Amino acid sequence: MPLIIKTQEINKYYNRYKADEVRALEDVTLTISQGEALVLNGASGSGKTTLLSLIGCMARPTSGSIFIQDKEVSRLPERFLTNIRRQTFGFIFQQLNLIRDISALENILLPLYPSGTSIKEMNWRAKEILTRLNILKKAHMKVSALSGGEQQRVAIARALINQPQIIIADEPTAHLDSFLAAELLQILTELNREGKTVVIATHDPFVSRHKLIDRVIRMRDGQIIGGLEP
Ligand SMILES: Nc1ncnc2c1ncn2[C@@H]1O[C@H](COP(=O)(O)OP(=O)(O)O)[C@@H](O)[C@H]1O
Ligand SMILES: [Mg+2]
């Protein structure tokens, strides 16, 4: 399979040249193939979230290069980075970050407004995704009235509405009971089978050992210390 993500000796410093300088990533070189399902594993503070944020075009490395679908993104101006982020990635976080006072449908459509997608196309996509996640009947309910599992599916639907090639999930099972964790992994497995690349930061062994996962990358103190083929 062709490469979809490549990082080349990336470094990320926070608070550079200050007393509280942190080298959060140290010469990280990593290649991810299209369609791969990969876990970044490591203790808290090892750099997982930082690496996801750089891969996901939410931030830029201090040095080194990042290629997404063969395009170098590491030095792009913010507005280009934002476009690539919106077109390429779907993000699932441990906090669902939903707006509780508006409907499930409105939450799901929010990421599409800046893209200029037509109303017709928006409705078509929303219906398809809500149906597939089995929450079509809840579309017009306020998020605050939905169960935890339904809210999770709304958050997943919102991550999918831009038809991303790459799904990025940061500690997605951290607040979930085992039933919801299994459901989330099942949905990610289906998406992966359809060819989407999945990159998950987690220290949850349930995720790392799931049949979905092709490869586990271990991190410590901002470095990759080993990759394991299951
Ligand atoms: N915005 C920030 N400002 C300063 N230091 C940060 C920031 N974000 C993360 N760090 C530091 O960078 C290191 C890596 O953090 P992080 O990427 O969040 O690791 P993980 O996700 O594995 O817990 C840690 O030492 C953390 O304290
Ligand atoms: Mg983290």
Short mmCIF file of N, CA and C and ligand atoms in Angstrom, two decimals, residues 12-15 20-25 40-53 170-171 201 203 219 221-222, ligand 1:
data_model
loop_
_atom_site.label_atom_id
_atom_site.label_comp_id
_atom_site.label_asym_id
_atom_site.label_seq_id
_atom_site.Cartn_x
_atom_site.Cartn_y
_atom_site.Cartn_z
N LYS A 12 9.58 18.54 18.32
CA LYS A 12 8.63 19.56 18.75
C LYS A 12 9.02 20.04 20.14
N TYR A 13 9.30 21.32 20.21
CA TYR A 13 9.60 21.95 21.50
C TYR A 13 8.40 22.80 21.91
N TYR A 14 8.08 22.78 23.19
CA TYR A 14 7.16 23.76 23.75
C TYR A 14 7.98 24.74 24.58
N ASN A 15 7.59 25.99 24.59
CA ASN A 15 8.26 27.04 25.38
C ASN A 15 9.76 27.09 25.07
N ASP A 20 11.05 26.76 31.11
CA ASP A 20 10.20 25.56 31.14
C ASP A 20 10.15 24.87 29.76
N GLU A 21 11.22 25.00 29.00
CA GLU A 21 11.28 24.34 27.68
C GLU A 21 11.07 22.83 27.81
N VAL A 22 10.23 22.29 26.90
CA VAL A 22 9.99 20.84 26.86
C VAL A 22 10.29 20.36 25.44
N ARG A 23 11.07 19.32 25.32
CA ARG A 23 11.24 18.69 24.01
C ARG A 23 10.25 17.53 23.97
N ALA A 24 9.09 17.79 23.41
CA ALA A 24 8.00 16.81 23.47
C ALA A 24 8.18 15.70 22.45
N LEU A 25 8.86 15.99 21.34
CA LEU A 25 9.17 14.95 20.35
C LEU A 25 10.63 15.10 19.94
N LEU A 40 -0.46 4.41 18.79
CA LEU A 40 0.67 5.01 19.49
C LEU A 40 0.45 4.74 20.96
N ASN A 41 1.40 4.04 21.55
CA ASN A 41 1.26 3.57 22.91
C ASN A 41 2.40 4.16 23.74
N GLY A 42 2.12 4.51 24.97
CA GLY A 42 3.18 5.04 25.81
C GLY A 42 2.58 5.72 27.02
N ALA A 43 3.40 5.91 28.05
CA ALA A 43 2.92 6.52 29.29
C ALA A 43 2.47 7.95 29.03
N SER A 44 1.73 8.48 29.97
CA SER A 44 1.32 9.87 29.91
C SER A 44 2.56 10.76 29.83
N GLY A 45 2.54 11.72 28.92
CA GLY A 45 3.69 12.62 28.77
C GLY A 45 4.71 12.13 27.77
N SER A 46 4.47 10.97 27.13
CA SER A 46 5.48 10.43 26.22
C SER A 46 5.44 11.09 24.83
N GLY A 47 4.42 11.91 24.57
CA GLY A 47 4.40 12.64 23.30
C GLY A 47 3.33 12.20 22.32
N LYS A 48 2.44 11.33 22.74
CA LYS A 48 1.42 10.79 21.82
C LYS A 48 0.52 11.89 21.25
N THR A 49 -0.03 12.71 22.14
CA THR A 49 -0.95 13.77 21.69
C THR A 49 -0.23 14.77 20.80
N THR A 50 1.01 15.08 21.16
CA THR A 50 1.79 16.02 20.34
C THR A 50 1.99 15.44 18.93
N LEU A 51 2.34 14.17 18.86
CA LEU A 51 2.55 13.57 17.54
C LEU A 51 1.25 13.55 16.74
N LEU A 52 0.13 13.22 17.39
CA LEU A 52 -1.16 13.25 16.68
C LEU A 52 -1.48 14.65 16.17
N SER A 53 -1.18 15.66 17.00
CA SER A 53 -1.52 17.02 16.60
C SER A 53 -0.69 17.48 15.39
N ASP A 170 -7.65 10.30 19.88
CA ASP A 170 -6.75 10.49 21.02
C ASP A 170 -7.42 9.96 22.28
N GLU A 171 -6.90 8.89 22.83
CA GLU A 171 -7.45 8.23 24.02
C GLU A 171 -8.97 8.07 23.92
N ALA A 201 -4.00 7.15 19.57
CA ALA A 201 -3.11 7.23 20.74
C ALA A 201 -3.87 6.66 21.93
N HIS A 203 -3.34 4.26 25.92
CA HIS A 203 -2.62 3.27 26.72
C HIS A 203 -3.59 2.19 27.20
N MET A 219 6.13 4.67 22.47
CA MET A 219 6.83 5.94 22.67
C MET A 219 7.26 6.10 24.12
N ASP A 221 9.33 9.35 26.40
CA ASP A 221 10.06 10.64 26.44
C ASP A 221 10.22 11.25 25.05
N GLY A 222 9.16 11.23 24.27
CA GLY A 222 9.19 11.91 22.98
C GLY A 222 9.85 11.14 21.86
N1 LIG B 1 0.94 23.04 25.16
C1 LIG B 1 1.97 22.56 25.86
N2 LIG B 1 2.85 23.40 26.47
C2 LIG B 1 3.91 22.92 27.16
N3 LIG B 1 4.21 21.62 27.30
C3 LIG B 1 3.37 20.74 26.73
C4 LIG B 1 2.20 21.14 25.98
N4 LIG B 1 1.57 20.06 25.52
C5 LIG B 1 2.28 19.00 25.96
N5 LIG B 1 3.36 19.40 26.69
C6 LIG B 1 4.41 18.53 27.28
O1 LIG B 1 4.95 17.75 26.23
C7 LIG B 1 5.20 16.41 26.66
C8 LIG B 1 4.39 15.44 25.80
O2 LIG B 1 3.00 15.64 26.08
P1 LIG B 1 1.83 14.92 25.27
O3 LIG B 1 2.13 15.01 23.83
O4 LIG B 1 0.56 15.50 25.74
O5 LIG B 1 2.00 13.41 25.76
P2 LIG B 1 0.91 12.24 25.92
O6 LIG B 1 -0.22 12.52 24.99
O7 LIG B 1 1.67 11.00 25.58
O8 LIG B 1 0.49 12.27 27.35
C9 LIG B 1 4.83 16.38 28.13
O9 LIG B 1 6.01 16.62 28.87
C10 LIG B 1 3.87 17.53 28.28
O10 LIG B 1 3.88 18.04 29.58
#
